[in-house]
PDB file of C-alpha atoms in Angstrom:
ATOM      1  CA  UNK A  71     130.959  88.521 140.461  1.00  0.00           C
ATOM      2  CA  UNK A  72     133.666  89.125 137.572  1.00  0.00           C
ATOM      3  CA  UNK A  73     133.975  92.612 136.032  1.00  0.00           C
ATOM      4  CA  UNK A  74     131.481  93.852 133.592  1.00  0.00           C
ATOM      5  CA  UNK A  75     134.050  94.204 130.555  1.00  0.00           C
ATOM      6  CA  UNK A  76     131.502  96.120 128.225  1.00  0.00           C
ATOM      7  CA  UNK A  77     130.342  98.518 131.153  1.00  0.00           C
ATOM      8  CA  UNK A  78     134.235  99.673 131.555  1.00  0.00           C
ATOM      9  CA  UNK A  79     134.674  99.970 127.783  1.00  0.00           C
ATOM     10  CA  UNK A  80     131.529 101.918 127.495  1.00  0.00           C
ATOM     11  CA  UNK A  81     132.749 104.310 130.769  1.00  0.00           C
ATOM     12  CA  UNK A  82     135.948 104.606 129.534  1.00  0.00           C
ATOM     13  CA  UNK A  83     134.671 105.945 125.978  1.00  0.00           C
ATOM     14  CA  UNK A  84     131.886 108.157 127.400  1.00  0.00           C
ATOM     15  CA  UNK A  85     134.665 110.042 129.869  1.00  0.00           C
ATOM     16  CA  UNK A  86     137.081 110.344 127.156  1.00  0.00           C
ATOM     17  CA  UNK A  87     134.085 112.297 125.197  1.00  0.00           C
ATOM     18  CA  UNK A  88     133.321 114.461 128.130  1.00  0.00           C
ATOM     19  CA  UNK A  89     136.439 115.189 128.562  1.00  0.00           C
ATOM     20  CA  UNK A  90     137.241 116.171 124.809  1.00  0.00           C
ATOM     21  CA  UNK A  91     140.153 113.886 124.248  1.00  0.00           C
ATOM     22  CA  UNK A  92     141.070 112.599 121.211  1.00  0.00           C
ATOM     23  CA  UNK A  93     141.703 109.092 121.794  1.00  0.00           C
ATOM     24  CA  UNK A  94     141.033 106.376 124.319  1.00  0.00           C
ATOM     25  CA  UNK A  95     142.815 103.277 124.936  1.00  0.00           C
ATOM     26  CA  UNK A  96     141.016 100.260 126.135  1.00  0.00           C
ATOM     27  CA  UNK A  97     141.935  96.205 126.659  1.00  0.00           C
ATOM     28  CA  UNK A  98     141.644  94.301 123.522  1.00  0.00           C
ATOM     29  CA  UNK A  99     139.328  91.117 123.802  1.00  0.00           C
ATOM     30  CA  UNK A 100     136.931  89.389 121.574  1.00  0.00           C
ATOM     31  CA  UNK A 101     133.972  91.211 122.576  1.00  0.00           C
ATOM     32  CA  UNK A 102     135.573  94.483 122.845  1.00  0.00           C
ATOM     33  CA  UNK A 103     136.954  94.177 119.490  1.00  0.00           C
ATOM     34  CA  UNK A 104     133.844  93.187 117.701  1.00  0.00           C
ATOM     35  CA  UNK A 105     132.149  96.339 119.465  1.00  0.00           C
ATOM     36  CA  UNK A 106     134.213  98.578 118.245  1.00  0.00           C
ATOM     37  CA  UNK A 107     134.588  97.553 114.499  1.00  0.00           C
ATOM     38  CA  UNK A 108     130.530  98.056 114.758  1.00  0.00           C
ATOM     39  CA  UNK A 109     131.336 101.541 116.482  1.00  0.00           C
ATOM     40  CA  UNK A 110     133.494 102.385 113.526  1.00  0.00           C
ATOM     41  CA  UNK A 111     131.253 100.893 111.136  1.00  0.00           C
ATOM     42  CA  UNK A 112     128.580 102.909 111.995  1.00  0.00           C
ATOM     43  CA  UNK A 113     130.733 106.333 112.088  1.00  0.00           C
ATOM     44  CA  UNK A 114     130.829 107.023 115.992  1.00  0.00           C
ATOM     45  CA  UNK A 115     134.661 107.022 116.013  1.00  0.00           C
ATOM     46  CA  UNK A 116     137.167 107.877 113.628  1.00  0.00           C
ATOM     47  CA  UNK A 117     139.617 105.328 113.580  1.00  0.00           C
ATOM     48  CA  UNK A 118     140.894 102.491 115.736  1.00  0.00           C
ATOM     49  CA  UNK A 119     144.708 100.916 115.823  1.00  0.00           C
ATOM     50  CA  UNK A 120     145.795  97.783 117.806  1.00  0.00           C
ATOM     51  CA  UNK A 121     148.888  98.588 120.361  1.00  0.00           C
ATOM     52  CA  UNK A 122     150.947  95.978 121.984  1.00  0.00           C
ATOM     53  CA  UNK A 123     152.486  97.174 125.459  1.00  0.00           C
ATOM     54  CA  UNK A 124     153.822  94.603 127.326  1.00  0.00           C
ATOM     55  CA  UNK A 125     152.440  91.428 126.142  1.00  0.00           C
ATOM     56  CA  UNK A 126     149.268  93.102 126.171  1.00  0.00           C
ATOM     57  CA  UNK A 127     146.961  93.909 123.690  1.00  0.00           C
ATOM     58  CA  UNK A 128     144.982  97.367 123.431  1.00  0.00           C
ATOM     59  CA  UNK A 129     142.624  99.094 121.039  1.00  0.00           C
ATOM     60  CA  UNK A 130     143.331 102.898 120.690  1.00  0.00           C
ATOM     61  CA  UNK A 131     139.968 104.704 119.543  1.00  0.00           C
ATOM     62  CA  UNK A 132     140.320 107.661 117.628  1.00  0.00           C
ATOM     63  CA  UNK A 133     137.068 109.801 118.632  1.00  0.00           C
ATOM     64  CA  UNK A 134     135.143 111.810 116.251  1.00  0.00           C
ATOM     65  CA  UNK A 135     135.201 115.318 116.019  1.00  0.00           C
ATOM     66  CA  UNK A 136     132.884 117.530 113.557  1.00  0.00           C
ATOM     67  CA  UNK A 137     134.081 120.875 112.487  1.00  0.00           C
ATOM     68  CA  UNK A 138     132.542 124.053 111.359  1.00  0.00           C
ATOM     69  CA  UNK A 139     133.496 127.569 110.365  1.00  0.00           C
ATOM     70  CA  UNK A 140     133.892 128.535 114.482  1.00  0.00           C
ATOM     71  CA  UNK A 141     135.665 125.695 114.833  1.00  0.00           C
ATOM     72  CA  UNK A 142     135.769 122.304 116.721  1.00  0.00           C
ATOM     73  CA  UNK A 143     131.692 121.363 117.010  1.00  0.00           C
ATOM     74  CA  UNK A 144     131.384 118.771 120.074  1.00  0.00           C
ATOM     75  CA  UNK A 145     128.164 116.373 119.789  1.00  0.00           C
ATOM     76  CA  UNK A 146     127.901 114.105 122.848  1.00  0.00           C
ATOM     77  CA  UNK A 147     128.469 110.379 122.234  1.00  0.00           C
ATOM     78  CA  UNK A 148     125.669 108.408 124.153  1.00  0.00           C
ATOM     79  CA  UNK A 149     126.447 104.979 125.169  1.00  0.00           C
ATOM     80  CA  UNK A 150     124.268 102.903 127.582  1.00  0.00           C
ATOM     81  CA  UNK A 151     124.741  99.503 129.398  1.00  0.00           C
ATOM     82  CA  UNK A 152     121.637  97.528 129.252  1.00  0.00           C
ATOM     83  CA  UNK A 153     121.732  94.059 130.145  1.00  0.00           C
ATOM     84  CA  UNK A 154     124.451  93.247 132.721  1.00  0.00           C
ATOM     85  CA  UNK A 155     125.810  90.461 134.643  1.00  0.00           C
ATOM     86  CA  UNK A 156     123.353  90.369 137.522  1.00  0.00           C
ATOM     87  CA  UNK A 157     120.485  91.376 135.247  1.00  0.00           C
ATOM     88  CA  UNK A 158     120.635  90.040 131.687  1.00  0.00           C
ATOM     89  CA  UNK A 159     118.010  91.806 129.035  1.00  0.00           C
ATOM     90  CA  UNK A 160     116.970  89.590 126.341  1.00  0.00           C
ATOM     91  CA  UNK A 161     114.607  90.304 123.163  1.00  0.00           C
ATOM     92  CA  UNK A 162     113.094  88.752 119.786  1.00  0.00           C
ATOM     93  CA  UNK A 163     113.887  90.530 117.028  1.00  0.00           C
ATOM     94  CA  UNK A 164     110.300  91.951 116.697  1.00  0.00           C
ATOM     95  CA  UNK A 165     110.733  93.618 120.048  1.00  0.00           C
ATOM     96  CA  UNK A 166     114.192  95.150 119.584  1.00  0.00           C
ATOM     97  CA  UNK A 167     113.886  99.204 120.573  1.00  0.00           C
ATOM     98  CA  UNK A 168     114.690 101.743 118.059  1.00  0.00           C
ATOM     99  CA  UNK A 169     116.511 104.402 119.311  1.00  0.00           C
ATOM    100  CA  UNK A 170     115.508 107.853 118.089  1.00  0.00           C
ATOM    101  CA  UNK A 171     113.880 106.127 115.623  1.00  0.00           C
ATOM    102  CA  UNK A 172     116.950 104.760 114.064  1.00  0.00           C
ATOM    103  CA  UNK A 173     119.242 107.531 114.356  1.00  0.00           C
ATOM    104  CA  UNK A 174     120.690 105.347 117.172  1.00  0.00           C
ATOM    105  CA  UNK A 175     121.615 101.661 117.250  1.00  0.00           C
ATOM    106  CA  UNK A 176     121.398  98.986 119.786  1.00  0.00           C
ATOM    107  CA  UNK A 177     123.818  96.228 119.943  1.00  0.00           C
ATOM    108  CA  UNK A 178     123.343  92.715 120.634  1.00  0.00           C
ATOM    109  CA  UNK A 179     124.903  89.368 121.269  1.00  0.00           C
ATOM    110  CA  UNK A 180     123.209  87.039 119.327  1.00  0.00           C
ATOM    111  CA  UNK A 181     123.716  83.024 118.566  1.00  0.00           C
ATOM    112  CA  UNK A 182     125.246  84.469 114.863  1.00  0.00           C
ATOM    113  CA  UNK A 183     127.924  86.934 116.686  1.00  0.00           C
ATOM    114  CA  UNK A 184     127.718  90.893 118.215  1.00  0.00           C
ATOM    115  CA  UNK A 185     125.686  92.726 115.703  1.00  0.00           C
ATOM    116  CA  UNK A 186     123.238  95.635 115.614  1.00  0.00           C
ATOM    117  CA  UNK A 187     119.474  96.216 115.637  1.00  0.00           C
ATOM    118  CA  UNK A 188     119.212  96.551 111.835  1.00  0.00           C
ATOM    119  CA  UNK A 189     121.407  93.445 110.969  1.00  0.00           C
ATOM    120  CA  UNK A 190     119.554  91.434 113.736  1.00  0.00           C
ATOM    121  CA  UNK A 191     115.741  92.248 112.228  1.00  0.00           C
ATOM    122  CA  UNK A 192     117.372  91.261 108.813  1.00  0.00           C
ATOM    123  CA  UNK A 193     118.452  87.827 110.076  1.00  0.00           C
ATOM    124  CA  UNK A 194     115.216  87.803 111.829  1.00  0.00           C
ATOM    125  CA  UNK A 195     117.274  87.131 115.188  1.00  0.00           C
ATOM    126  CA  UNK A 196     116.957  88.064 118.662  1.00  0.00           C
ATOM    127  CA  UNK A 197     119.482  88.038 121.610  1.00  0.00           C
ATOM    128  CA  UNK A 198     120.951  89.583 124.623  1.00  0.00           C
ATOM    129  CA  UNK A 199     120.680  93.557 124.529  1.00  0.00           C
ATOM    130  CA  UNK A 200     124.411  94.858 124.978  1.00  0.00           C
ATOM    131  CA  UNK A 201     124.170  98.806 124.574  1.00  0.00           C
ATOM    132  CA  UNK A 202     122.292 101.467 122.941  1.00  0.00           C
ATOM    133  CA  UNK A 203     124.734 104.207 121.491  1.00  0.00           C
ATOM    134  CA  UNK A 204     123.426 107.684 119.843  1.00  0.00           C
ATOM    135  CA  UNK A 205     124.816 111.049 119.094  1.00  0.00           C
ATOM    136  CA  UNK A 206     123.229 114.230 120.091  1.00  0.00           C
ATOM    137  CA  UNK A 207     124.347 118.011 119.971  1.00  0.00           C
ATOM    138  CA  UNK A 208     125.045 118.769 123.607  1.00  0.00           C
ATOM    139  CA  UNK A 209     121.643 118.921 125.443  1.00  0.00           C
ATOM    140  CA  UNK A 210     119.969 117.887 128.501  1.00  0.00           C
ATOM    141  CA  UNK A 211     118.449 114.667 128.503  1.00  0.00           C
ATOM    142  CA  UNK A 212     114.906 114.736 128.275  1.00  0.00           C
ATOM    143  CA  UNK A 213     112.435 112.648 130.559  1.00  0.00           C
ATOM    144  CA  UNK A 214     109.005 111.341 131.179  1.00  0.00           C
ATOM    145  CA  UNK A 215     107.387 110.941 134.479  1.00  0.00           C
ATOM    146  CA  UNK A 216     104.973 107.874 134.547  1.00  0.00           C
ATOM    147  CA  UNK A 217     102.906 106.844 137.251  1.00  0.00           C
ATOM    148  CA  UNK A 218     102.485 102.904 138.140  1.00  0.00           C
ATOM    149  CA  UNK A 219     102.153  99.718 140.222  1.00  0.00           C
ATOM    150  CA  UNK A 220     104.810  98.168 141.438  1.00  0.00           C
ATOM    151  CA  UNK A 221     104.377  94.187 140.775  1.00  0.00           C
ATOM    152  CA  UNK A 222     107.359  92.425 141.704  1.00  0.00           C
ATOM    153  CA  UNK A 223     110.450  93.134 143.718  1.00  0.00           C
ATOM    154  CA  UNK A 224     113.863  92.184 142.439  1.00  0.00           C
ATOM    155  CA  UNK A 225     117.280  91.501 143.471  1.00  0.00           C
ATOM    156  CA  UNK A 226     119.747  94.720 143.861  1.00  0.00           C
ATOM    157  CA  UNK A 227     116.951  97.203 144.446  1.00  0.00           C
ATOM    158  CA  UNK A 228     115.066  96.446 141.173  1.00  0.00           C
ATOM    159  CA  UNK A 229     111.361  96.226 140.714  1.00  0.00           C
ATOM    160  CA  UNK A 230     108.976  95.486 137.987  1.00  0.00           C
ATOM    161  CA  UNK A 231     106.358  98.343 137.711  1.00  0.00           C
ATOM    162  CA  UNK A 232     103.303  98.006 135.219  1.00  0.00           C
ATOM    163  CA  UNK A 233     102.679 101.673 133.943  1.00  0.00           C
ATOM    164  CA  UNK A 234      99.568 103.272 133.791  1.00  0.00           C
ATOM    165  CA  UNK A 235      99.443 102.334 130.021  1.00  0.00           C
ATOM    166  CA  UNK A 236      99.768  98.615 130.861  1.00  0.00           C
ATOM    167  CA  UNK A 237     103.345  99.103 129.589  1.00  0.00           C
ATOM    168  CA  UNK A 238     105.669  96.567 131.805  1.00  0.00           C
ATOM    169  CA  UNK A 239     109.322  98.282 132.803  1.00  0.00           C
ATOM    170  CA  UNK A 240     111.984  97.712 135.348  1.00  0.00           C
ATOM    171  CA  UNK A 241     112.516 100.498 137.955  1.00  0.00           C
ATOM    172  CA  UNK A 242     115.171 100.946 140.527  1.00  0.00           C
ATOM    173  CA  UNK A 243     115.477 103.257 143.565  1.00  0.00           C
ATOM    174  CA  UNK A 244     117.994 106.089 143.695  1.00  0.00           C
ATOM    175  CA  UNK A 245     118.523 109.706 145.431  1.00  0.00           C
ATOM    176  CA  UNK A 246     116.352 110.534 147.635  1.00  0.00           C
ATOM    177  CA  UNK A 247     113.895 107.568 148.440  1.00  0.00           C
ATOM    178  CA  UNK A 248     117.269 105.416 148.772  1.00  0.00           C
ATOM    179  CA  UNK A 249     118.683 107.771 151.082  1.00  0.00           C
ATOM    180  CA  UNK A 250     115.574 108.306 153.302  1.00  0.00           C
ATOM    181  CA  UNK A 251     115.469 104.050 152.943  1.00  0.00           C
ATOM    182  CA  UNK A 252     111.705 104.623 151.939  1.00  0.00           C
ATOM    183  CA  UNK A 253     110.645 100.942 151.872  1.00  0.00           C
ATOM    184  CA  UNK A 254     108.922 100.221 147.826  1.00  0.00           C
ATOM    185  CA  UNK A 255     106.742  96.902 148.122  1.00  0.00           C
ATOM    186  CA  UNK A 256     104.489  95.037 145.441  1.00  0.00           C
ATOM    187  CA  UNK A 257     101.689  96.766 145.325  1.00  0.00           C
ATOM    188  CA  UNK A 258     102.372 100.735 145.923  1.00  0.00           C
ATOM    189  CA  UNK A 259     102.078 102.690 143.185  1.00  0.00           C
ATOM    190  CA  UNK A 260     104.968 104.635 142.465  1.00  0.00           C
ATOM    191  CA  UNK A 261     106.423 107.822 140.102  1.00  0.00           C
ATOM    192  CA  UNK A 262     109.057 106.643 137.775  1.00  0.00           C
ATOM    193  CA  UNK A 263     111.247 108.711 135.383  1.00  0.00           C
ATOM    194  CA  UNK A 264     111.886 107.189 132.086  1.00  0.00           C
ATOM    195  CA  UNK A 265     114.218 108.629 129.766  1.00  0.00           C
ATOM    196  CA  UNK A 266     112.893 109.224 125.901  1.00  0.00           C
ATOM    197  CA  UNK A 267     115.745 107.103 124.858  1.00  0.00           C
ATOM    198  CA  UNK A 268     115.247 104.043 126.827  1.00  0.00           C
ATOM    199  CA  UNK A 269     111.740 103.217 127.660  1.00  0.00           C
ATOM    200  CA  UNK A 270     112.471  99.665 129.037  1.00  0.00           C
ATOM    201  CA  UNK A 271     113.448 101.000 132.506  1.00  0.00           C
ATOM    202  CA  UNK A 272     113.366 103.950 134.809  1.00  0.00           C
ATOM    203  CA  UNK A 273     114.567 105.433 138.071  1.00  0.00           C
ATOM    204  CA  UNK A 274     111.266 105.353 140.760  1.00  0.00           C
ATOM    205  CA  UNK A 275     111.458 108.921 142.466  1.00  0.00           C
ATOM    206  CA  UNK A 276     108.283 109.093 144.649  1.00  0.00           C
ATOM    207  CA  UNK A 277     106.292 106.351 146.449  1.00  0.00           C
ATOM    208  CA  UNK A 278     102.406 107.535 146.138  1.00  0.00           C
ATOM    209  CA  UNK A 279     100.340 107.494 149.148  1.00  0.00           C
ATOM    210  CA  UNK A 280      96.849 106.246 149.683  1.00  0.00           C
ATOM    211  CA  UNK A 281      95.383 109.787 150.111  1.00  0.00           C
ATOM    212  CA  UNK A 282      97.858 111.111 147.070  1.00  0.00           C
ATOM    213  CA  UNK A 283      95.928 108.525 144.873  1.00  0.00           C
ATOM    214  CA  UNK A 284      93.078 109.714 145.840  1.00  0.00           C
ATOM    215  CA  UNK A 285      93.011 112.946 145.309  1.00  0.00           C
TER     216      UNK A 285
END
């Protein structure tokens, strides 16, 4: 499996923002240039310039800093990869998620190029959901705990889960469940932790035993 270019640039930008760096350099490709144009247009970054070094081209991004009377005011730039080479996520224009009620954006790859969720709804076209991007003041991410039923086992430790509210989401195992080699099978009831910013997938944190559900 080849490298995930989009995941690489998301990680580079996120790490630079967390380390309070002013600039970050990423490889210049057609897809990275299109994504960076959206970041610049939507105000998530301050500036971008193209740089050549040893016959290779790079994009140098200037991250955005807000200021108040007390000096620099840091916000957290949140970028989250959604569709991946091993698990593609697609959506029609009517079901594209709204991030923080429209405060964030979804970037999609469509038949008419890479665009934001707002542009896709206007054009009435769906596509592959590449990533979510939003900005909030530094705070701990809020998450919800749901219960649901495992309906299908997928590759790479992923599962399809039907929540008690009838929503279908993707679940993955990590942390204590993975370390303890707890086996998850279709038909098991589980508790799943879902981010308020991405309700399409969540982390399976507990397998509910029969006596737990009976209580």
